[in-house]
Amino acid sequence: MDNYQQSSVFLVVLLGVLALLPAPAVQAAAENLFESEVVVPDQSPGVRSHTMKTALQEVLVRVAGQHAVLTTGPAMAMLKNPDKQVQQYRYFTVPESEPPVLKLWVRFDGEAIRQALQQQGVTYWGAERPDTLLWLAVEDRGKRYVVAADDGTDVYLQIEQAARQRGVPVLFPLMDLQDQSQVRFSDIWGGFFDNVMDASKRYNPQAVLIGRLNRSPSGGWSSRWHLEVAGQPSSWSDSRQQLDRLAQQGIDDTADILASRFAVSQAGGNLDTVSISVTGVDSLADYSRLSDYLSGLTAVVDMQVARVAGTEIQYALQLNGSLQDLTHTVTIGTVLEPLSIATPGSFRLRQ
């Protein structure tokens, strides 16, 4: 059987299957986006009520991608009675903490929060978040080091906590012999990033963050940051008296930049309908993988197959946001790749 006959048979089979299958449901965002842990002094109702509000504020900032969300109508309405958004909660003691540290863990209703924000045109940042590799050089009163994965230093723990609060998936390099042979402390500190970017390929991140933290003799901290995501660089600096504040602000700034690219909004309550085409769909397994991926994207509200021609499928998508927003999201994924800037809406299925 030649290639034309194979494509024709696949087309007939696929059209038959599509007629029988329901449209894929939109998948909910990752559940941990709507979870929070807050230290509490006790389990009294008053403390719990106050802590629920604090936890909901953290979640709202995380999924909106900006602190300004707390001043919007939907957020203020939810914060008046945060208990209504709670699905589960429990208390636990942090293992091996001395003295014992009590925390309240809360999970909120993610779908209700998403709908409340998007229906009022507030930006929403779902589960499509780029894995961000962080090369962090620290000079602490003469002590110089590059923070490695799971090294347990104060800097590592502060960054990890800040990243968890904002929902930024941060990973650190191993700093094993391979990393050390490619990246020196002076490369990061001096702003010579070519070696850093080359070494980053090993980890296949969607974004690379390079940070430099310096502790002055008086005890204060200063920082310089450089972020590369989808070929677009951003740089900034900051200074704080406390390390935890500096780490929090560095990750806050990173999250703000990422959200500006990947968060979507339903401006004025209107939805855009766009057409996209995807090539390289060679089997029913490919079609299933593609449809599951598209239907799970935050920006996609509804999808229909408009046309099948050989190994190319054309979809009609109803979107929160624009085709450009969708393309930005696709670039950090592993399922689709844009064919050409000159032909927006054309993609290839990665094999």
Short mmCIF file of C-alpha atoms in Angstrom, two decimals:
data_model
loop_
_atom_site.label_atom_id
_atom_site.label_comp_id
_atom_site.label_asym_id
_atom_site.label_seq_id
_atom_site.Cartn_x
_atom_site.Cartn_y
_atom_site.Cartn_z
CA MET A 1 0.00 0.00 0.00
CA ASP A 2 1.51 3.37 -1.02
CA ASN A 3 1.58 6.51 1.14
CA TYR A 4 -1.49 8.01 -0.54
CA GLN A 5 -3.55 4.88 0.14
CA GLN A 6 -2.34 4.76 3.76
CA SER A 7 -3.34 8.42 4.27
CA SER A 8 -6.74 7.77 2.72
CA VAL A 9 -7.41 4.79 4.96
CA PHE A 10 -6.33 6.78 8.04
CA LEU A 11 -8.59 9.66 7.01
CA VAL A 12 -11.63 7.40 6.66
CA VAL A 13 -10.98 5.68 10.00
CA LEU A 14 -10.34 8.96 11.81
CA LEU A 15 -13.49 10.59 10.47
CA GLY A 16 -15.49 7.59 11.62
CA VAL A 17 -14.02 7.69 15.09
CA LEU A 18 -14.55 11.45 15.40
CA ALA A 19 -18.21 10.98 14.64
CA LEU A 20 -18.53 8.62 17.60
CA LEU A 21 -16.36 10.39 20.18
CA PRO A 22 -17.61 13.25 22.35
CA ALA A 23 -15.61 16.46 22.31
CA PRO A 24 -12.80 16.22 24.91
CA ALA A 25 -13.60 17.99 28.16
CA VAL A 26 -11.43 20.87 29.25
CA GLN A 27 -9.09 19.57 31.97
CA ALA A 28 -8.79 21.41 35.26
CA ALA A 29 -5.55 23.16 36.15
CA ALA A 30 -3.06 21.30 38.31
CA GLU A 31 -4.61 20.89 41.76
CA ASN A 32 -1.61 22.16 43.67
CA LEU A 33 -2.11 25.62 42.19
CA PHE A 34 -5.04 25.92 44.58
CA GLU A 35 -3.29 24.65 47.70
CA SER A 36 -1.56 26.65 50.43
CA GLU A 37 0.28 25.97 53.68
CA VAL A 38 0.40 28.64 56.38
CA VAL A 39 2.06 28.56 59.81
CA VAL A 40 -0.49 28.93 62.63
CA PRO A 41 -0.09 29.33 66.41
CA ASP A 42 -3.03 27.06 67.25
CA GLN A 43 -6.20 25.40 65.88
CA SER A 44 -8.74 27.90 67.21
CA PRO A 45 -11.65 28.94 64.92
CA GLY A 46 -10.57 32.58 64.92
CA VAL A 47 -7.03 31.79 63.83
CA ARG A 48 -8.34 29.36 61.22
CA SER A 49 -10.67 31.97 59.72
CA HIS A 50 -7.90 34.54 59.46
CA THR A 51 -5.48 32.00 58.01
CA MET A 52 -8.01 30.89 55.36
CA LYS A 53 -8.04 34.47 54.06
CA THR A 54 -4.24 34.60 53.96
CA ALA A 55 -4.11 31.28 52.12
CA LEU A 56 -6.74 32.38 49.59
CA GLN A 57 -4.82 35.61 48.92
CA GLU A 58 -1.74 33.53 48.09
CA VAL A 59 -3.72 31.30 45.72
CA LEU A 60 -5.38 34.25 43.97
CA VAL A 61 -2.02 35.94 43.32
CA ARG A 62 -0.61 32.62 42.08
CA VAL A 63 -3.34 31.92 39.53
CA ALA A 64 -3.83 35.52 38.39
CA GLY A 65 -0.09 36.08 38.04
CA GLN A 66 -0.19 39.50 39.69
CA HIS A 67 -0.65 41.00 43.17
CA ALA A 68 -3.06 43.56 41.74
CA VAL A 69 -5.71 40.84 41.55
CA LEU A 70 -6.41 41.39 45.26
CA THR A 71 -7.98 44.76 44.45
CA THR A 72 -10.39 43.39 41.82
CA GLY A 73 -14.07 42.83 42.45
CA PRO A 74 -14.06 39.02 42.13
CA ALA A 75 -11.12 38.64 44.51
CA MET A 76 -12.52 40.98 47.14
CA ALA A 77 -15.85 39.15 46.99
CA MET A 78 -14.18 35.78 47.59
CA LEU A 79 -11.97 37.13 50.37
CA LYS A 80 -15.01 38.36 52.32
CA ASN A 81 -15.90 34.73 52.99
CA PRO A 82 -12.94 32.50 52.06
CA ASP A 83 -14.51 29.46 53.75
CA LYS A 84 -16.94 29.17 50.82
CA GLN A 85 -14.05 28.37 48.48
CA VAL A 86 -12.50 25.69 50.71
CA GLN A 87 -12.66 22.07 49.57
CA GLN A 88 -10.37 20.50 52.19
CA TYR A 89 -8.17 21.55 55.07
CA ARG A 90 -6.06 19.89 57.73
CA TYR A 91 -3.45 20.69 60.35
CA PHE A 92 -0.02 19.11 60.50
CA THR A 93 3.27 19.51 62.34
CA VAL A 94 6.34 20.09 60.19
CA PRO A 95 8.52 16.96 60.51
CA GLU A 96 11.66 17.36 62.64
CA SER A 97 10.83 20.97 63.50
CA GLU A 98 12.14 22.11 66.89
CA PRO A 99 10.24 23.63 68.51
CA PRO A 100 7.28 22.02 66.71
CA VAL A 101 5.85 24.16 63.87
CA LEU A 102 2.11 23.84 63.26
CA LYS A 103 0.73 24.49 59.77
CA LEU A 104 -2.71 24.68 58.21
CA TRP A 105 -2.99 23.10 54.74
CA VAL A 106 -5.90 24.28 52.58
CA ARG A 107 -7.19 23.30 49.15
CA PHE A 108 -9.61 25.69 47.44
CA ASP A 109 -12.15 25.11 44.67
CA GLY A 110 -10.03 25.79 41.60
CA GLU A 111 -12.82 25.70 39.05
CA ALA A 112 -14.94 28.17 41.01
CA ILE A 113 -11.96 30.54 41.34
CA ARG A 114 -11.11 30.26 37.63
CA GLN A 115 -14.69 31.00 36.59
CA ALA A 116 -15.02 33.94 38.99
CA LEU A 117 -11.85 35.56 37.66
CA GLN A 118 -12.30 34.87 33.96
CA GLN A 119 -15.96 35.85 33.80
CA GLN A 120 -14.95 39.33 34.97
CA GLY A 121 -12.03 39.59 32.55
CA VAL A 122 -9.32 39.12 35.21
CA THR A 123 -6.14 37.48 33.92
CA TYR A 124 -5.76 33.80 34.75
CA TRP A 125 -2.56 31.73 34.69
CA GLY A 126 -3.26 28.02 34.61
CA ALA A 127 -1.05 24.97 34.68
CA GLU A 128 1.01 25.95 31.62
CA ARG A 129 4.07 27.20 33.48
CA PRO A 130 7.62 26.95 32.12
CA ASP A 131 10.15 24.82 33.98
CA THR A 132 12.65 27.47 35.07
CA LEU A 133 16.30 26.54 35.64
CA LEU A 134 17.92 28.85 38.20
CA TRP A 135 21.67 29.47 38.24
CA LEU A 136 22.22 31.39 41.47
CA ALA A 137 25.63 32.71 42.53
CA VAL A 138 25.96 33.93 46.13
CA GLU A 139 28.69 36.02 47.74
CA ASP A 140 28.18 36.07 51.49
CA ARG A 141 30.90 38.16 53.15
CA GLY A 142 33.72 36.49 51.25
CA LYS A 143 32.11 33.06 50.89
CA ARG A 144 31.28 32.34 47.25
CA TYR A 145 29.19 29.47 45.90
CA VAL A 146 26.62 28.46 43.26
CA VAL A 147 23.41 27.06 44.75
CA ALA A 148 22.93 23.41 43.78
CA ALA A 149 19.88 21.18 43.77
CA ASP A 150 18.83 20.10 47.29
CA ASP A 151 21.85 21.68 48.95
CA GLY A 152 19.77 22.79 51.95
CA THR A 153 21.31 26.27 52.28
CA ASP A 154 19.21 29.17 53.55
CA VAL A 155 19.21 30.66 50.07
CA TYR A 156 17.96 27.43 48.54
CA LEU A 157 15.17 27.09 51.09
CA GLN A 158 14.07 30.72 50.73
CA ILE A 159 13.93 30.46 46.93
CA GLU A 160 12.09 27.14 47.10
CA GLN A 161 9.44 28.61 49.43
CA ALA A 162 9.01 31.75 47.31
CA ALA A 163 8.69 29.70 44.11
CA ARG A 164 6.08 27.45 45.69
CA GLN A 165 4.03 30.45 46.81
CA ARG A 166 3.94 31.93 43.30
CA GLY A 167 3.61 28.62 41.46
CA VAL A 168 6.87 28.95 39.52
CA PRO A 169 8.40 25.50 38.82
CA VAL A 170 12.05 26.23 39.67
CA LEU A 171 14.85 23.69 39.41
CA PHE A 172 18.49 24.13 40.36
CA PRO A 173 21.49 22.64 38.53
CA LEU A 174 23.19 19.61 40.03
CA MET A 175 26.56 21.37 40.03
CA ASP A 176 28.24 18.01 39.51
CA LEU A 177 31.51 17.62 37.62
CA GLN A 178 29.79 18.21 34.28
CA ASP A 179 28.24 21.50 35.41
CA GLN A 180 31.41 22.63 37.14
CA SER A 181 33.43 22.01 33.98
CA GLN A 182 31.12 24.29 31.99
CA VAL A 183 30.08 27.02 34.44
CA ARG A 184 32.28 28.87 36.90
CA PHE A 185 31.18 31.23 39.63
CA SER A 186 32.87 34.05 37.71
CA ASP A 187 30.75 33.33 34.61
CA ILE A 188 27.57 34.02 36.55
CA TRP A 189 28.94 36.85 38.65
CA GLY A 190 30.50 38.65 35.71
CA GLY A 191 27.46 38.37 33.46
CA PHE A 192 29.14 36.06 30.92
CA PHE A 193 26.08 33.98 30.19
CA ASP A 194 27.04 32.06 27.03
CA ASN A 195 28.55 29.20 29.04
CA VAL A 196 25.56 29.23 31.37
CA MET A 197 23.08 28.94 28.50
CA ASP A 198 25.10 26.13 26.90
CA ALA A 199 25.21 24.22 30.18
CA SER A 200 21.46 24.72 30.59
CA LYS A 201 20.71 22.60 27.50
CA ARG A 202 21.41 19.51 29.59
CA TYR A 203 18.28 20.22 31.65
CA ASN A 204 16.03 21.18 28.71
CA PRO A 205 14.28 24.02 30.59
CA GLN A 206 11.67 26.29 29.04
CA ALA A 207 13.15 29.30 30.88
CA VAL A 208 16.53 30.13 32.40
CA LEU A 209 16.90 32.48 35.37
CA ILE A 210 20.34 33.72 36.40
CA GLY A 211 20.70 35.41 39.78
CA ARG A 212 23.52 37.05 41.71
CA LEU A 213 23.10 37.69 45.44
CA ASN A 214 25.58 39.75 47.43
CA ARG A 215 25.64 40.30 51.19
CA SER A 216 27.27 43.55 52.26
CA PRO A 217 29.47 43.94 55.36
CA SER A 218 26.58 45.73 57.07
CA GLY A 219 24.33 42.68 56.55
CA GLY A 220 22.03 43.90 53.80
CA TRP A 221 21.51 42.00 50.55
CA SER A 222 21.48 43.10 46.89
CA SER A 223 20.63 41.13 43.77
CA ARG A 224 20.85 41.16 39.99
CA TRP A 225 18.60 38.96 37.86
CA HIS A 226 18.46 37.90 34.21
CA LEU A 227 15.60 35.85 32.74
CA GLU A 228 15.52 34.18 29.32
CA VAL A 229 12.20 32.75 28.15
CA ALA A 230 11.21 31.96 24.58
CA GLY A 231 14.19 33.96 23.32
CA GLN A 232 13.17 37.12 25.17
CA PRO A 233 15.55 38.47 27.87
CA SER A 234 14.67 40.55 30.93
CA SER A 235 17.07 42.01 33.50
CA TRP A 236 16.58 43.85 36.80
CA SER A 237 18.16 44.46 40.20
CA ASP A 238 16.99 44.86 43.79
CA SER A 239 18.22 45.38 47.37
CA ARG A 240 16.71 44.30 50.71
CA GLN A 241 17.81 44.04 54.29
CA GLN A 242 16.58 40.47 54.69
CA LEU A 243 17.40 37.44 52.51
CA ASP A 244 13.84 36.10 52.60
CA ARG A 245 12.47 39.43 51.30
CA LEU A 246 15.08 39.51 48.53
CA ALA A 247 14.35 35.93 47.46
CA GLN A 248 10.60 36.54 47.55
CA GLN A 249 10.90 39.69 45.43
CA GLY A 250 13.18 37.99 42.90
CA ILE A 251 10.69 35.19 42.38
CA ASP A 252 7.77 37.66 42.44
CA ASP A 253 9.39 39.63 39.61
CA THR A 254 10.06 36.41 37.69
CA ALA A 255 6.46 35.27 38.12
CA ASP A 256 5.16 38.66 36.97
CA ILE A 257 7.22 38.45 33.78
CA LEU A 258 6.17 34.88 33.05
CA ALA A 259 2.51 35.67 33.73
CA SER A 260 2.66 38.60 31.34
CA ARG A 261 3.46 36.08 28.60
CA PHE A 262 1.39 33.06 29.59
CA ALA A 263 -1.63 34.30 31.57
CA VAL A 264 -4.85 34.70 29.56
CA SER A 265 -7.79 37.02 29.94
CA GLN A 266 -11.34 37.05 28.65
CA ALA A 267 -11.52 40.77 27.90
CA GLY A 268 -15.03 42.11 28.24
CA GLY A 269 -16.39 38.61 28.60
CA ASN A 270 -15.85 37.95 24.87
CA LEU A 271 -14.28 34.80 23.42
CA ASP A 272 -12.18 34.64 20.26
CA THR A 273 -12.79 31.86 17.73
CA VAL A 274 -9.70 30.96 15.72
CA SER A 275 -8.69 28.28 13.27
CA ILE A 276 -5.46 26.31 13.64
CA SER A 277 -3.98 23.50 11.57
CA VAL A 278 -1.71 20.74 12.82
CA THR A 279 0.41 18.52 10.58
CA GLY A 280 2.09 15.22 11.41
CA VAL A 281 -1.01 13.50 12.85
CA ASP A 282 -0.22 10.02 11.54
CA SER A 283 -2.37 7.79 13.75
CA LEU A 284 -5.32 7.66 16.11
CA ALA A 285 -2.84 7.73 19.00
CA ASP A 286 -1.45 10.99 17.62
CA TYR A 287 -4.96 12.43 17.34
CA SER A 288 -5.80 11.42 20.91
CA ARG A 289 -2.58 12.96 22.27
CA LEU A 290 -3.15 16.17 20.32
CA SER A 291 -6.80 16.56 21.31
CA ASP A 292 -6.08 15.84 24.97
CA TYR A 293 -3.35 18.49 24.92
CA LEU A 294 -5.45 21.19 23.26
CA SER A 295 -8.50 20.58 25.42
CA GLY A 296 -6.37 20.79 28.56
CA LEU A 297 -4.94 24.24 27.79
CA THR A 298 -6.20 27.09 29.95
CA ALA A 299 -6.86 29.28 26.92
CA VAL A 300 -9.06 26.72 25.14
CA VAL A 301 -12.74 26.90 26.07
CA ASP A 302 -14.14 24.77 23.28
CA MET A 303 -12.73 22.89 20.28
CA GLN A 304 -14.12 21.23 17.19
CA VAL A 305 -12.47 19.36 14.34
CA ALA A 306 -13.20 21.39 11.21
CA ARG A 307 -11.34 19.40 8.56
CA VAL A 308 -9.06 16.39 8.11
CA ALA A 309 -6.80 16.16 5.07
CA GLY A 310 -4.23 13.37 5.05
CA THR A 311 -2.10 13.85 8.17
CA GLU A 312 -3.26 17.44 8.74
CA ILE A 313 -6.13 18.36 11.05
CA GLN A 314 -7.80 21.75 11.23
CA TYR A 315 -9.46 22.76 14.51
CA ALA A 316 -11.88 25.55 15.32
CA LEU A 317 -10.96 26.76 18.80
CA GLN A 318 -12.86 29.08 21.11
CA LEU A 319 -10.27 30.90 23.19
CA ASN A 320 -9.82 32.97 26.29
CA GLY A 321 -7.23 35.35 24.93
CA SER A 322 -5.75 35.48 21.45
CA LEU A 323 -4.02 33.19 18.97
CA GLN A 324 -0.75 34.87 20.01
CA ASP A 325 -1.41 33.88 23.65
CA LEU A 326 -2.00 30.30 22.52
CA THR A 327 1.22 30.30 20.51
CA HIS A 328 3.20 31.56 23.51
CA THR A 329 1.85 28.68 25.56
CA VAL A 330 2.59 26.11 22.87
CA THR A 331 6.24 27.20 22.66
CA ILE A 332 6.92 25.99 26.22
CA GLY A 333 5.15 22.67 25.71
CA THR A 334 6.39 19.38 24.29
CA VAL A 335 3.43 18.50 22.05
CA LEU A 336 3.29 21.18 19.33
CA GLU A 337 5.75 23.52 17.62
CA PRO A 338 4.86 26.51 15.44
CA LEU A 339 5.63 25.95 11.76
CA SER A 340 6.46 29.54 10.88
CA ILE A 341 6.01 33.06 12.18
CA ALA A 342 4.71 33.97 8.72
CA THR A 343 1.84 31.49 9.04
CA PRO A 344 0.21 32.01 12.46
CA GLY A 345 -2.00 29.16 13.59
CA SER A 346 0.04 26.49 11.79
CA PHE A 347 1.69 23.87 13.98
CA ARG A 348 3.49 20.53 13.75
CA LEU A 349 2.92 17.63 16.13
CA ARG A 350 6.15 16.73 17.88
CA GLN A 351 7.00 13.05 17.66
#
